[in-house]
Amino acid sequence: MATLLHIDSSVFPSEASASRAVTAAFRAHWQEQHPDGTVVYRDLTAEPVPHISADAHTAGFADPASHSPAQAAAFAERVRLIEELEQADAVLIGAPMYNFSIPSTLKAWLDNVILIGRTAGETPSAKGTPVTVVASRGGSYAPGTPREGYEYVQNYLAAVLGDALGLDVDFIVPELTMAPHNPAMAELVPLYEASRDRALEEAAVQAKQLAERFAA
């Protein structure tokens, strides 16, 4: 049976988070199509992973037999996260934009799982694994918009997940999520609603397609 690794990083609860709403819809459709599958869930806000430390970093380039106790403990945490990625048949990541970039908790997860010679390098250990990223944002940073140059979520994650880790990356982008809450954006509410509905539809389609692939 296939395994879905589901990661959320929004600081807001599900009822107030655009990214969590879409990842929840994706997961629900995945499980509906694949009821015997496994879901490994990580909420990086409720249970943050350690930010990379000197011990965790240097241990990745040293013979395990030479690890100090501190290195061994730090590296064991990295290995646990890496194995979750390697054992997943598909990955789902909620990545809201905060101050033009990803949450620090998601960056910490990435810093732990990127290991040259294993998950990254010439033969990435999870190469080809499909990953769906829900990249929500309060405004719009789409090509042609005034803030196009401030888009550091999709560009960064495409490079890290796709180029470094060799994953097969797709993005779902709910945008203008601040429109219902900011009077200055009131005229953009219909565009927000269309973006939200489109994101939920894309989540359903992608989840079903992946589930069908692994069920075949």
Short mmCIF file of C-alpha atoms in Angstrom, two decimals:
data_model
loop_
_atom_site.label_atom_id
_atom_site.label_comp_id
_atom_site.label_asym_id
_atom_site.label_seq_id
_atom_site.Cartn_x
_atom_site.Cartn_y
_atom_site.Cartn_z
CA MET A 1 0.00 0.00 0.00
CA ALA A 2 1.21 3.50 -0.83
CA THR A 3 2.37 5.99 1.78
CA LEU A 4 1.64 9.73 1.73
CA LEU A 5 3.94 12.02 3.71
CA HIS A 6 1.81 15.05 4.64
CA ILE A 7 3.57 18.14 6.03
CA ASP A 8 1.85 21.33 7.21
CA SER A 9 3.75 24.46 8.25
CA SER A 10 1.12 27.19 8.65
CA VAL A 11 1.13 28.89 12.05
CA PHE A 12 -2.66 29.18 11.86
CA PRO A 13 -5.20 26.45 12.71
CA SER A 14 -7.08 24.71 9.93
CA GLU A 15 -10.11 27.00 10.03
CA ALA A 16 -7.90 30.06 9.48
CA SER A 17 -5.27 28.63 7.15
CA ALA A 18 -5.59 28.57 3.37
CA SER A 19 -2.76 26.07 2.94
CA ARG A 20 -4.15 23.70 5.58
CA ALA A 21 -7.59 23.80 3.97
CA VAL A 22 -6.15 22.70 0.63
CA THR A 23 -3.79 20.07 2.03
CA ALA A 24 -6.69 18.68 4.07
CA ALA A 25 -8.80 18.44 0.91
CA PHE A 26 -5.96 16.72 -0.94
CA ARG A 27 -5.48 14.23 1.88
CA ALA A 28 -9.22 13.51 2.13
CA HIS A 29 -9.46 12.74 -1.58
CA TRP A 30 -6.28 10.64 -1.40
CA GLN A 31 -7.68 8.56 1.45
CA GLU A 32 -11.07 8.26 -0.23
CA GLN A 33 -9.40 6.76 -3.30
CA HIS A 34 -6.77 4.87 -1.33
CA PRO A 35 -8.38 3.82 2.00
CA ASP A 36 -5.80 1.12 2.69
CA GLY A 37 -2.86 3.47 2.23
CA THR A 38 -0.75 5.03 4.99
CA VAL A 39 -0.51 8.72 5.87
CA VAL A 40 2.49 9.98 7.84
CA TYR A 41 1.59 13.44 9.16
CA ARG A 42 3.95 16.14 10.39
CA ASP A 43 2.59 19.43 11.72
CA LEU A 44 5.74 21.54 11.89
CA THR A 45 3.99 24.20 13.96
CA ALA A 46 2.65 21.84 16.62
CA GLU A 47 5.86 19.79 16.68
CA PRO A 48 8.76 21.69 15.12
CA VAL A 49 11.80 19.72 14.05
CA PRO A 50 15.19 20.94 15.32
CA HIS A 51 16.90 23.62 13.31
CA ILE A 52 20.13 22.29 11.87
CA SER A 53 23.00 22.42 14.34
CA ALA A 54 26.74 22.13 13.94
CA ASP A 55 26.60 18.58 15.30
CA ALA A 56 23.82 17.56 12.93
CA HIS A 57 25.58 19.17 9.98
CA THR A 58 29.08 17.83 10.55
CA ALA A 59 27.78 14.35 11.35
CA GLY A 60 26.45 14.13 7.82
CA PHE A 61 29.98 14.26 6.44
CA ALA A 62 31.68 11.98 8.98
CA ASP A 63 31.95 8.24 9.49
CA PRO A 64 29.18 7.27 11.94
CA ALA A 65 31.78 5.33 13.93
CA SER A 66 33.53 8.63 14.65
CA HIS A 67 30.44 10.53 15.81
CA SER A 68 30.51 12.11 19.24
CA PRO A 69 27.45 11.43 21.42
CA ALA A 70 26.07 14.85 20.48
CA GLN A 71 26.62 14.20 16.78
CA ALA A 72 25.02 10.76 17.03
CA ALA A 73 21.90 12.14 18.70
CA ALA A 74 21.54 15.02 16.27
CA PHE A 75 22.14 12.82 13.25
CA ALA A 76 19.62 10.24 14.41
CA GLU A 77 16.92 12.93 14.20
CA ARG A 78 18.00 13.78 10.65
CA VAL A 79 17.94 10.13 9.64
CA ARG A 80 14.43 9.73 11.01
CA LEU A 81 13.19 12.60 8.86
CA ILE A 82 15.14 11.41 5.83
CA GLU A 83 13.71 7.90 6.10
CA GLU A 84 10.17 9.30 6.21
CA LEU A 85 10.89 11.06 2.92
CA GLU A 86 12.57 8.04 1.35
CA GLN A 87 9.75 5.69 2.34
CA ALA A 88 7.00 7.96 1.03
CA ASP A 89 5.37 7.19 -2.31
CA ALA A 90 4.01 10.75 -2.49
CA VAL A 91 4.60 13.93 -0.52
CA LEU A 92 2.18 16.78 0.29
CA ILE A 93 3.54 20.06 1.68
CA GLY A 94 1.66 23.11 2.90
CA ALA A 95 3.95 26.09 2.31
CA PRO A 96 2.35 29.47 3.05
CA MET A 97 4.29 32.59 2.13
CA TYR A 98 5.50 34.57 5.13
CA ASN A 99 7.44 37.75 4.39
CA PHE A 100 8.03 36.57 0.80
CA SER A 101 9.47 33.19 1.83
CA ILE A 102 8.59 29.88 3.52
CA PRO A 103 8.05 29.41 7.28
CA SER A 104 11.26 28.82 9.22
CA THR A 105 9.88 25.50 10.44
CA LEU A 106 9.67 24.22 6.87
CA LYS A 107 13.18 25.50 6.19
CA ALA A 108 14.36 23.54 9.25
CA TRP A 109 12.77 20.37 7.86
CA LEU A 110 14.47 20.91 4.52
CA ASP A 111 17.85 21.55 6.15
CA ASN A 112 17.54 18.24 7.96
CA VAL A 113 16.48 16.11 4.99
CA ILE A 114 18.95 17.55 2.46
CA LEU A 115 22.00 15.32 2.87
CA ILE A 116 24.67 15.36 0.16
CA GLY A 117 25.51 11.83 -0.88
CA ARG A 118 22.12 10.48 0.14
CA THR A 119 19.03 12.58 -0.58
CA ALA A 120 20.97 15.10 -2.67
CA GLY A 121 23.82 14.71 -5.13
CA GLU A 122 24.25 12.55 -8.21
CA THR A 123 21.72 9.87 -7.18
CA PRO A 124 19.11 11.34 -4.79
CA SER A 125 17.55 8.56 -2.74
CA ALA A 126 13.97 9.84 -3.20
CA LYS A 127 14.38 10.83 -6.84
CA GLY A 128 11.15 10.87 -8.82
CA THR A 129 8.82 10.89 -5.82
CA PRO A 130 5.83 13.12 -6.64
CA VAL A 131 5.44 16.08 -4.30
CA THR A 132 2.50 18.48 -4.29
CA VAL A 133 3.21 21.88 -2.72
CA VAL A 134 0.32 24.10 -1.63
CA ALA A 135 1.95 27.52 -1.87
CA SER A 136 -0.64 29.91 -0.44
CA ARG A 137 -0.08 33.66 -0.24
CA GLY A 138 -1.96 36.74 0.91
CA GLY A 139 -1.44 38.65 -2.33
CA SER A 140 -0.49 37.72 -5.87
CA TYR A 141 3.05 37.20 -7.12
CA ALA A 142 2.11 35.70 -10.47
CA PRO A 143 3.99 36.65 -13.65
CA GLY A 144 3.01 40.13 -14.74
CA THR A 145 1.94 41.32 -11.30
CA PRO A 146 3.73 44.22 -9.57
CA ARG A 147 5.28 41.88 -7.00
CA GLU A 148 6.36 39.13 -9.36
CA GLY A 149 9.99 39.71 -8.34
CA TYR A 150 9.20 38.95 -4.69
CA GLU A 151 8.17 35.34 -5.38
CA TYR A 152 10.66 33.34 -3.29
CA VAL A 153 8.46 30.36 -2.40
CA GLN A 154 7.83 28.55 -5.68
CA ASN A 155 11.23 29.50 -7.10
CA TYR A 156 13.05 28.31 -4.00
CA LEU A 157 11.08 25.11 -3.50
CA ALA A 158 11.31 24.19 -7.18
CA ALA A 159 15.11 24.45 -6.88
CA VAL A 160 15.40 22.61 -3.56
CA LEU A 161 12.76 19.92 -4.01
CA GLY A 162 13.15 19.48 -7.74
CA ASP A 163 16.80 20.17 -8.51
CA ALA A 164 18.49 19.21 -5.24
CA LEU A 165 16.29 16.31 -4.09
CA GLY A 166 15.18 15.17 -7.53
CA LEU A 167 11.49 15.10 -6.62
CA ASP A 168 8.71 15.53 -9.18
CA VAL A 169 7.20 18.84 -8.06
CA ASP A 170 3.71 20.25 -8.69
CA PHE A 171 2.36 23.47 -7.19
CA ILE A 172 -1.15 24.46 -6.16
CA VAL A 173 -1.30 28.22 -5.51
CA PRO A 174 -4.23 29.70 -3.56
CA GLU A 175 -3.60 33.44 -3.71
CA LEU A 176 -5.09 36.72 -2.49
CA THR A 177 -6.01 35.01 0.78
CA MET A 178 -5.90 38.33 2.65
CA ALA A 179 -8.63 39.85 0.47
CA PRO A 180 -11.54 38.87 2.80
CA HIS A 181 -9.71 40.37 5.79
CA ASN A 182 -8.17 43.54 4.37
CA PRO A 183 -10.64 46.33 3.41
CA ALA A 184 -8.09 47.70 0.93
CA MET A 185 -8.35 44.41 -1.00
CA ALA A 186 -12.15 44.18 -0.96
CA GLU A 187 -12.43 44.42 -4.75
CA LEU A 188 -10.19 41.36 -5.05
CA VAL A 189 -12.48 39.05 -3.05
CA PRO A 190 -14.03 37.48 -6.20
CA LEU A 191 -10.54 36.71 -7.51
CA TYR A 192 -9.62 35.21 -4.15
CA GLU A 193 -12.73 33.04 -4.16
CA ALA A 194 -11.96 31.84 -7.68
CA SER A 195 -8.39 31.05 -6.68
CA ARG A 196 -9.55 29.17 -3.57
CA ASP A 197 -12.07 27.12 -5.53
CA ARG A 198 -9.51 26.36 -8.23
CA ALA A 199 -6.98 25.24 -5.61
CA LEU A 200 -9.47 22.89 -3.97
CA GLU A 201 -10.39 21.45 -7.36
CA GLU A 202 -6.73 20.95 -8.28
CA ALA A 203 -6.14 19.24 -4.94
CA ALA A 204 -8.96 16.80 -5.63
CA VAL A 205 -7.75 16.05 -9.15
CA GLN A 206 -4.10 15.59 -8.22
CA ALA A 207 -4.88 13.45 -5.18
CA LYS A 208 -7.15 11.16 -7.16
CA GLN A 209 -4.66 10.84 -10.01
CA LEU A 210 -1.84 9.91 -7.64
CA ALA A 211 -3.99 7.49 -5.70
CA GLU A 212 -5.08 5.80 -8.92
CA ARG A 213 -1.47 5.53 -10.06
CA PHE A 214 -0.44 3.69 -6.93
CA ALA A 215 -3.56 1.55 -6.84
CA ALA A 216 -2.94 0.30 -10.37
#
